[in-house]
Coordinates of C-alpha atoms in Angstrom, one line a residue:
M20 CA -0.7 60.5 13.3
L21 CA -3.9 61.1 15.3
G22 CA -2.9 64.8 15.5
W23 CA -2.7 65.0 11.8
A24 CA -6.1 63.4 11.4
L25 CA -7.6 65.9 13.9
A26 CA -5.9 68.8 12.1
F27 CA -7.4 67.8 8.8
L28 CA -10.8 67.4 10.5
V29 CA -10.6 70.9 11.8
I30 CA -9.6 72.2 8.4
A31 CA -12.6 70.4 6.8
L32 CA -15.0 71.8 9.4
I33 CA -13.7 75.4 8.9
A34 CA -13.7 75.1 5.1
G35 CA -17.3 73.6 5.2
L36 CA -18.5 76.5 7.3
L37 CA -16.9 79.0 4.9
G38 CA -18.5 77.3 1.9
F39 CA -15.4 75.7 0.3
G40 CA -17.0 72.3 -0.4
G41 CA -14.1 70.9 -2.4
I42 CA -11.5 71.6 0.2
A43 CA -13.8 70.4 2.9
G44 CA -14.4 67.1 1.2
A45 CA -10.8 66.5 0.4
S46 CA -9.7 67.4 4.0
A47 CA -12.4 65.1 5.4
G48 CA -11.2 62.2 3.2
I49 CA -7.6 62.7 4.3
A50 CA -8.7 62.8 7.9
Q51 CA -10.7 59.6 7.5
F52 CA -7.7 57.8 5.9
L53 CA -5.3 59.0 8.5
F54 CA -7.6 57.9 11.3
I55 CA -8.1 54.4 9.8
V56 CA -4.3 54.1 9.5
F57 CA -3.9 55.2 13.1
I58 CA -6.4 52.6 14.3
I59 CA -4.7 49.8 12.3
L60 CA -1.3 50.7 13.7
F61 CA -2.6 51.0 17.2
V62 CA -4.2 47.5 17.0
I63 CA -0.9 46.1 15.6
A64 CA 1.0 47.7 18.5
L65 CA -1.4 46.2 21.0
I66 CA -1.1 42.7 19.5
A67 CA 2.7 43.0 19.3
R68 CA 2.9 44.0 23.0
A69 CA 0.6 41.1 24.0
V70 CA 2.6 38.6 22.1
R71 CA 5.8 39.7 23.9
G72 CA 4.1 38.8 27.2
R73 CA 3.2 42.2 28.5
P74 CA -0.3 43.2 29.4
P75 CA -2.1 45.4 26.8
L76 CA -2.0 48.6 28.8

């Protein structure tokens, strides 16, 4: 999921440089959403691992 977020970020940067504001804004929004979902799932995984008795990393 982090890979998808980075891909959309790169698309947004390239579209912004080329002057495609609408595409850049949409891609940046998708990248932000995917990054937030990634962080939430990562934290849930860390908590689940800690509850099972294993160290976080």
